Amino acid sequence: MKKEKAVNMKCNNANFPDLYGHYREAKFTQTKHHWWWKINHVFDGLRVTRNHTGLFLFLEEDHYVVEDFLHSLALLEKVQRRECKHCNVLSLGTYVKVVNYAADSGRAEIWQWISSKHNMGMAFNSATWKDIKSCAEKFCFFDDYNWDWSLQYISASCLQHKLIVMLVKAPRVYHIGECGVHHKKKDCASNSEINKVLRLSKAAVSHLYPTRLLATHSTKRMGKIPKGNGGWGDIRDRQLCMWHANITDIR
């Protein structure tokens, strides 16, 4: 719908199209809202968690965890404290196409955080969260409906400490969802991805629970500050996003 038509129809959001002239679609905006709501409530809203200063690991309903995922997270944290104090995100998931547990089970890599590579099985603490929350306005007003792209934007343009991730080279978290916002397949109930991951994890059993991790630095760097993909021009979405950033107590 063109803006002129939206104005004539007296739409509530007629004056707030996105970067590309498109209007709000709830099926897209909900992804950023849900992640932001979750993070704010876990760190600041829930009494049982808001005073925890250690790591929080964030998993989603279509993630599959390998049996030694907590062991691997503890090793990552140990190496981070000893060798990479500036690493402020740990990650158990990667999107590599070829997995070799025999060679990589005890290996980790250090990268600048990149949304498309390091958004799965993320773990960070309240210090990192406070840095992220200090840029809430930039996060909430960035015209992009993806939470991870918005996070990359504030990492590049606002955070006091850019996001640096240490991740396991052999994944301990897999994405098994066949369908979603960015994934469309004919058979959403297919178990093909689940079966694939089960085969991988079964074959890897003898290589799990490494006693130590060897971390190496990646030479790849993030490019210029990302441009928004749109879908987040409506002032109501931005206001709700900022409202969540002010949550203080929900029991």
Short mmCIF file of N, CA and C in Angstrom, two decimals, residues 91-216:
data_model
loop_
_atom_site.label_atom_id
_atom_site.label_comp_id
_atom_site.label_asym_id
_atom_site.label_seq_id
_atom_site.Cartn_x
_atom_site.Cartn_y
_atom_site.Cartn_z
N SER A 91 29.21 -18.88 22.43
CA SER A 91 28.22 -19.50 21.55
C SER A 91 28.48 -20.99 21.38
N LEU A 92 27.41 -21.76 21.49
CA LEU A 92 27.49 -23.22 21.34
C LEU A 92 27.00 -23.68 19.97
N GLY A 93 26.49 -22.77 19.17
CA GLY A 93 25.95 -23.15 17.87
C GLY A 93 26.66 -22.49 16.72
N THR A 94 26.82 -23.21 15.63
CA THR A 94 27.39 -22.64 14.41
C THR A 94 26.58 -23.17 13.23
N TYR A 95 26.81 -22.57 12.08
CA TYR A 95 26.08 -22.98 10.88
C TYR A 95 27.00 -23.63 9.86
N VAL A 96 28.05 -24.28 10.34
CA VAL A 96 28.98 -24.94 9.42
C VAL A 96 28.27 -26.09 8.70
N LYS A 97 28.63 -26.30 7.44
CA LYS A 97 28.00 -27.36 6.65
C LYS A 97 28.66 -28.72 6.86
N VAL A 98 29.95 -28.69 7.19
CA VAL A 98 30.68 -29.93 7.43
C VAL A 98 31.17 -29.94 8.88
N VAL A 99 30.79 -30.96 9.63
CA VAL A 99 31.16 -31.06 11.04
C VAL A 99 32.12 -32.23 11.24
N ASN A 100 33.22 -31.96 11.96
CA ASN A 100 34.21 -33.00 12.22
C ASN A 100 34.53 -33.00 13.72
N TYR A 101 33.80 -33.80 14.48
CA TYR A 101 34.02 -33.83 15.93
C TYR A 101 35.38 -34.41 16.29
N ALA A 102 35.86 -35.34 15.52
CA ALA A 102 37.16 -35.95 15.82
C ALA A 102 38.26 -34.90 15.83
N ALA A 103 38.20 -33.97 14.89
CA ALA A 103 39.24 -32.94 14.79
C ALA A 103 38.93 -31.69 15.60
N ASP A 104 37.64 -31.38 15.78
CA ASP A 104 37.28 -30.06 16.30
C ASP A 104 36.57 -30.04 17.64
N SER A 105 36.32 -31.17 18.25
CA SER A 105 35.57 -31.20 19.50
C SER A 105 36.22 -30.35 20.59
N GLY A 106 37.53 -30.30 20.61
CA GLY A 106 38.24 -29.53 21.62
C GLY A 106 38.77 -28.20 21.12
N ARG A 107 38.13 -27.65 20.11
CA ARG A 107 38.58 -26.38 19.53
C ARG A 107 37.51 -25.29 19.65
N ALA A 108 38.00 -24.07 19.78
CA ALA A 108 37.11 -22.91 19.83
C ALA A 108 37.70 -21.81 18.96
N GLU A 109 36.85 -20.90 18.52
CA GLU A 109 37.28 -19.78 17.70
C GLU A 109 36.79 -18.47 18.29
N ILE A 110 37.54 -17.40 18.05
CA ILE A 110 37.18 -16.07 18.54
C ILE A 110 36.94 -15.17 17.33
N TRP A 111 35.75 -14.58 17.29
CA TRP A 111 35.33 -13.75 16.17
C TRP A 111 34.74 -12.43 16.66
N GLN A 112 34.70 -11.44 15.78
CA GLN A 112 33.74 -10.36 15.97
C GLN A 112 32.37 -10.97 15.76
N TRP A 113 31.42 -10.64 16.62
CA TRP A 113 30.10 -11.25 16.54
C TRP A 113 29.39 -10.84 15.26
N ILE A 114 28.92 -11.84 14.49
CA ILE A 114 28.21 -11.60 13.24
C ILE A 114 26.85 -12.27 13.33
N SER A 115 25.81 -11.51 13.08
CA SER A 115 24.45 -11.99 13.34
C SER A 115 24.11 -13.29 12.63
N SER A 116 24.51 -13.43 11.40
CA SER A 116 24.14 -14.62 10.63
C SER A 116 24.95 -15.86 10.99
N LYS A 117 26.02 -15.69 11.76
CA LYS A 117 26.89 -16.81 12.12
C LYS A 117 26.81 -17.20 13.59
N HIS A 118 26.50 -16.25 14.45
CA HIS A 118 26.70 -16.47 15.89
C HIS A 118 25.46 -16.19 16.73
N ASN A 119 24.27 -16.38 16.16
CA ASN A 119 23.04 -16.04 16.88
C ASN A 119 22.35 -17.25 17.52
N MET A 120 23.02 -18.39 17.55
CA MET A 120 22.41 -19.62 18.05
C MET A 120 23.17 -20.15 19.26
N GLY A 121 22.42 -20.47 20.33
CA GLY A 121 23.07 -20.98 21.53
C GLY A 121 23.97 -19.95 22.18
N MET A 122 23.51 -18.70 22.19
CA MET A 122 24.31 -17.61 22.77
C MET A 122 24.24 -17.61 24.29
N ALA A 123 25.35 -17.24 24.91
CA ALA A 123 25.40 -17.08 26.36
C ALA A 123 26.16 -15.81 26.69
N PHE A 124 25.63 -15.03 27.62
CA PHE A 124 26.35 -13.85 28.10
C PHE A 124 25.84 -13.49 29.49
N ASN A 125 26.54 -12.59 30.15
CA ASN A 125 26.20 -12.25 31.53
C ASN A 125 25.58 -10.86 31.63
N SER A 126 25.31 -10.43 32.86
CA SER A 126 24.62 -9.17 33.09
C SER A 126 25.46 -7.96 32.69
N ALA A 127 26.79 -8.08 32.74
CA ALA A 127 27.63 -6.96 32.32
C ALA A 127 27.45 -6.68 30.83
N THR A 128 27.42 -7.75 30.03
CA THR A 128 27.18 -7.59 28.60
C THR A 128 25.77 -7.06 28.36
N TRP A 129 24.81 -7.56 29.13
CA TRP A 129 23.44 -7.08 28.99
C TRP A 129 23.33 -5.58 29.28
N LYS A 130 24.00 -5.11 30.32
CA LYS A 130 23.94 -3.68 30.65
C LYS A 130 24.48 -2.83 29.52
N ASP A 131 25.52 -3.33 28.86
CA ASP A 131 26.08 -2.62 27.71
C ASP A 131 25.06 -2.59 26.57
N ILE A 132 24.41 -3.72 26.33
CA ILE A 132 23.38 -3.78 25.28
C ILE A 132 22.21 -2.86 25.62
N LYS A 133 21.77 -2.91 26.87
CA LYS A 133 20.60 -2.12 27.26
C LYS A 133 20.88 -0.63 27.21
N SER A 134 22.13 -0.24 27.40
CA SER A 134 22.47 1.19 27.32
C SER A 134 22.22 1.74 25.92
N CYS A 135 22.11 0.84 24.94
CA CYS A 135 21.84 1.23 23.55
C CYS A 135 20.42 0.86 23.14
N ALA A 136 19.52 0.77 24.12
CA ALA A 136 18.14 0.35 23.85
C ALA A 136 17.47 1.22 22.80
N GLU A 137 17.67 2.52 22.87
CA GLU A 137 17.00 3.41 21.92
C GLU A 137 17.45 3.14 20.49
N LYS A 138 18.74 2.93 20.31
CA LYS A 138 19.24 2.63 18.97
C LYS A 138 18.71 1.28 18.49
N PHE A 139 18.66 0.32 19.38
CA PHE A 139 18.12 -1.00 19.04
C PHE A 139 16.65 -0.88 18.63
N CYS A 140 15.89 -0.15 19.42
CA CYS A 140 14.44 -0.07 19.21
C CYS A 140 14.04 0.80 18.03
N PHE A 141 14.88 1.74 17.65
CA PHE A 141 14.53 2.63 16.54
C PHE A 141 15.23 2.27 15.24
N PHE A 142 16.05 1.23 15.26
CA PHE A 142 16.70 0.76 14.03
C PHE A 142 15.66 0.04 13.18
N ASP A 143 15.53 0.46 11.93
CA ASP A 143 14.46 -0.06 11.08
C ASP A 143 14.82 -1.43 10.51
N ASP A 144 14.74 -2.42 11.37
CA ASP A 144 14.96 -3.81 10.98
C ASP A 144 14.20 -4.71 11.94
N TYR A 145 13.43 -5.65 11.40
CA TYR A 145 12.60 -6.51 12.24
C TYR A 145 13.37 -7.69 12.83
N ASN A 146 14.63 -7.86 12.46
CA ASN A 146 15.45 -8.95 12.99
C ASN A 146 16.19 -8.51 14.25
N TRP A 147 16.04 -9.25 15.33
CA TRP A 147 16.74 -8.88 16.56
C TRP A 147 18.24 -9.01 16.41
N ASP A 148 18.70 -10.03 15.68
CA ASP A 148 20.14 -10.25 15.57
C ASP A 148 20.82 -9.21 14.68
N TRP A 149 20.14 -8.79 13.62
CA TRP A 149 20.69 -7.73 12.76
C TRP A 149 20.72 -6.41 13.52
N SER A 150 19.70 -6.18 14.35
CA SER A 150 19.66 -4.97 15.18
C SER A 150 20.77 -5.00 16.21
N LEU A 151 21.05 -6.18 16.75
CA LEU A 151 22.13 -6.33 17.72
C LEU A 151 23.48 -6.07 17.07
N GLN A 152 23.65 -6.55 15.85
CA GLN A 152 24.89 -6.28 15.13
C GLN A 152 25.05 -4.79 14.85
N TYR A 153 23.93 -4.14 14.57
CA TYR A 153 23.96 -2.69 14.32
C TYR A 153 24.45 -1.93 15.54
N ILE A 154 23.91 -2.24 16.72
CA ILE A 154 24.35 -1.49 17.90
C ILE A 154 25.76 -1.89 18.33
N SER A 155 26.16 -3.12 18.02
CA SER A 155 27.54 -3.51 18.30
C SER A 155 28.51 -2.65 17.52
N ALA A 156 28.16 -2.37 16.27
CA ALA A 156 29.03 -1.59 15.40
C ALA A 156 28.94 -0.09 15.64
N SER A 157 27.80 0.37 16.18
CA SER A 157 27.58 1.81 16.22
C SER A 157 27.41 2.42 17.60
N CYS A 158 27.22 1.58 18.63
CA CYS A 158 26.84 2.15 19.92
C CYS A 158 27.52 1.53 21.13
N LEU A 159 27.66 0.22 21.17
CA LEU A 159 28.15 -0.45 22.38
C LEU A 159 29.52 0.06 22.81
N GLN A 160 29.70 0.18 24.12
CA GLN A 160 31.01 0.57 24.65
C GLN A 160 32.05 -0.49 24.32
N HIS A 161 31.63 -1.75 24.37
CA HIS A 161 32.51 -2.86 24.01
C HIS A 161 31.83 -3.66 22.89
N LYS A 162 32.39 -3.65 21.71
CA LYS A 162 31.80 -4.40 20.60
C LYS A 162 31.66 -5.87 20.98
N LEU A 163 30.70 -6.53 20.41
CA LEU A 163 30.47 -7.94 20.72
C LEU A 163 31.56 -8.81 20.10
N ILE A 164 32.26 -9.52 20.97
CA ILE A 164 33.29 -10.47 20.55
C ILE A 164 32.85 -11.84 21.07
N VAL A 165 32.79 -12.80 20.18
CA VAL A 165 32.26 -14.11 20.55
C VAL A 165 33.34 -15.18 20.53
N MET A 166 33.28 -16.07 21.51
CA MET A 166 34.08 -17.29 21.51
C MET A 166 33.10 -18.44 21.32
N LEU A 167 33.31 -19.24 20.30
CA LEU A 167 32.37 -20.31 19.99
C LEU A 167 33.07 -21.64 19.78
N VAL A 168 32.36 -22.70 20.08
CA VAL A 168 32.90 -24.03 19.82
C VAL A 168 32.92 -24.27 18.32
N LYS A 169 33.98 -24.90 17.84
CA LYS A 169 34.07 -25.16 16.40
C LYS A 169 33.16 -26.31 15.98
N ALA A 170 33.00 -27.29 16.86
CA ALA A 170 32.06 -28.39 16.62
C ALA A 170 30.78 -28.08 17.39
N PRO A 171 29.67 -27.86 16.73
CA PRO A 171 28.44 -27.38 17.38
C PRO A 171 27.94 -28.27 18.50
N ARG A 172 27.45 -27.61 19.56
CA ARG A 172 26.73 -28.31 20.62
C ARG A 172 25.25 -27.92 20.60
N VAL A 173 24.89 -27.03 19.73
CA VAL A 173 23.48 -26.65 19.53
C VAL A 173 23.20 -26.64 18.03
N TYR A 174 22.11 -27.26 17.65
CA TYR A 174 21.70 -27.30 16.24
C TYR A 174 20.30 -26.72 16.08
N HIS A 175 20.07 -26.12 14.94
CA HIS A 175 18.73 -25.65 14.60
C HIS A 175 18.03 -26.75 13.81
N ILE A 176 16.90 -27.23 14.31
CA ILE A 176 16.20 -28.33 13.64
C ILE A 176 14.85 -27.91 13.08
N GLY A 177 14.54 -26.61 13.15
CA GLY A 177 13.27 -26.13 12.61
C GLY A 177 13.28 -26.15 11.09
N GLU A 178 12.28 -26.76 10.50
CA GLU A 178 12.20 -26.85 9.04
C GLU A 178 11.59 -25.59 8.44
N CYS A 179 10.75 -24.91 9.21
CA CYS A 179 10.05 -23.74 8.69
C CYS A 179 10.08 -22.62 9.71
N GLY A 180 9.96 -21.40 9.23
CA GLY A 180 9.97 -20.23 10.10
C GLY A 180 9.94 -18.98 9.26
N VAL A 181 10.27 -17.84 9.88
CA VAL A 181 10.22 -16.56 9.18
C VAL A 181 11.12 -16.56 7.96
N HIS A 182 12.32 -17.13 8.10
CA HIS A 182 13.29 -17.10 7.00
C HIS A 182 13.45 -18.45 6.30
N HIS A 183 12.67 -19.43 6.71
CA HIS A 183 12.81 -20.76 6.12
C HIS A 183 11.45 -21.28 5.68
N LYS A 184 11.31 -21.55 4.42
CA LYS A 184 10.05 -22.07 3.89
C LYS A 184 10.31 -23.38 3.15
N LYS A 185 9.74 -24.46 3.66
CA LYS A 185 9.86 -25.75 2.99
C LYS A 185 8.47 -26.34 2.79
N LYS A 186 8.37 -27.27 1.85
CA LYS A 186 7.07 -27.86 1.53
C LYS A 186 6.51 -28.66 2.69
N ASP A 187 7.37 -29.39 3.38
CA ASP A 187 6.92 -30.27 4.46
C ASP A 187 7.48 -29.78 5.79
N CYS A 188 6.69 -28.98 6.51
CA CYS A 188 7.17 -28.41 7.77
C CYS A 188 7.23 -29.43 8.90
N ALA A 189 6.59 -30.57 8.71
CA ALA A 189 6.59 -31.61 9.74
C ALA A 189 7.69 -32.64 9.51
N SER A 190 8.52 -32.40 8.54
CA SER A 190 9.56 -33.37 8.19
C SER A 190 10.53 -33.58 9.33
N ASN A 191 10.95 -34.82 9.51
CA ASN A 191 11.93 -35.15 10.54
C ASN A 191 13.34 -35.29 9.97
N SER A 192 13.53 -34.89 8.73
CA SER A 192 14.82 -35.10 8.07
C SER A 192 15.95 -34.39 8.80
N GLU A 193 15.70 -33.15 9.24
CA GLU A 193 16.76 -32.40 9.92
C GLU A 193 17.05 -33.01 11.28
N ILE A 194 16.00 -33.44 11.98
CA ILE A 194 16.18 -34.09 13.29
C ILE A 194 16.99 -35.37 13.14
N ASN A 195 16.65 -36.17 12.17
CA ASN A 195 17.36 -37.44 11.95
C ASN A 195 18.83 -37.20 11.59
N LYS A 196 19.07 -36.16 10.82
CA LYS A 196 20.44 -35.81 10.45
C LYS A 196 21.26 -35.46 11.69
N VAL A 197 20.69 -34.65 12.56
CA VAL A 197 21.39 -34.24 13.78
C VAL A 197 21.59 -35.42 14.72
N LEU A 198 20.60 -36.29 14.81
CA LEU A 198 20.73 -37.48 15.66
C LEU A 198 21.88 -38.37 15.18
N ARG A 199 22.00 -38.52 13.88
CA ARG A 199 23.10 -39.32 13.33
C ARG A 199 24.45 -38.68 13.65
N LEU A 200 24.53 -37.37 13.51
CA LEU A 200 25.77 -36.65 13.79
C LEU A 200 26.17 -36.80 15.25
N SER A 201 25.22 -36.57 16.15
CA SER A 201 25.54 -36.62 17.58
C SER A 201 25.87 -38.04 18.04
N LYS A 202 25.23 -39.03 17.45
CA LYS A 202 25.53 -40.43 17.79
C LYS A 202 26.95 -40.79 17.36
N ALA A 203 27.32 -40.35 16.17
CA ALA A 203 28.67 -40.65 15.66
C ALA A 203 29.74 -39.91 16.44
N ALA A 204 29.34 -38.82 17.11
CA ALA A 204 30.32 -37.98 17.81
C ALA A 204 30.56 -38.38 19.26
N VAL A 205 29.80 -39.34 19.77
CA VAL A 205 29.82 -39.67 21.20
C VAL A 205 31.22 -39.85 21.76
N SER A 206 32.07 -40.56 21.07
CA SER A 206 33.41 -40.84 21.59
C SER A 206 34.32 -39.61 21.59
N HIS A 207 33.87 -38.52 20.96
CA HIS A 207 34.69 -37.31 20.89
C HIS A 207 34.14 -36.18 21.75
N LEU A 208 33.09 -36.46 22.50
CA LEU A 208 32.49 -35.43 23.35
C LEU A 208 33.23 -35.33 24.68
N TYR A 209 32.85 -34.35 25.49
CA TYR A 209 33.45 -34.09 26.80
C TYR A 209 34.97 -33.93 26.73
N PRO A 210 35.46 -33.01 25.90
CA PRO A 210 36.91 -32.76 25.87
C PRO A 210 37.38 -32.22 27.21
N THR A 211 38.63 -32.47 27.54
CA THR A 211 39.16 -32.00 28.82
C THR A 211 39.62 -30.54 28.76
N ARG A 212 39.85 -30.05 27.55
CA ARG A 212 40.26 -28.65 27.40
C ARG A 212 39.87 -28.17 26.01
N LEU A 213 39.89 -26.84 25.85
CA LEU A 213 39.60 -26.22 24.56
C LEU A 213 40.80 -25.39 24.11
N LEU A 214 41.14 -25.49 22.86
CA LEU A 214 42.18 -24.67 22.26
C LEU A 214 41.49 -23.58 21.44
N ALA A 215 41.69 -22.33 21.82
CA ALA A 215 41.02 -21.21 21.14
C ALA A 215 41.96 -20.50 20.18
N THR A 216 41.47 -20.23 18.98
CA THR A 216 42.24 -19.49 17.98
C THR A 216 41.42 -18.30 17.51
#
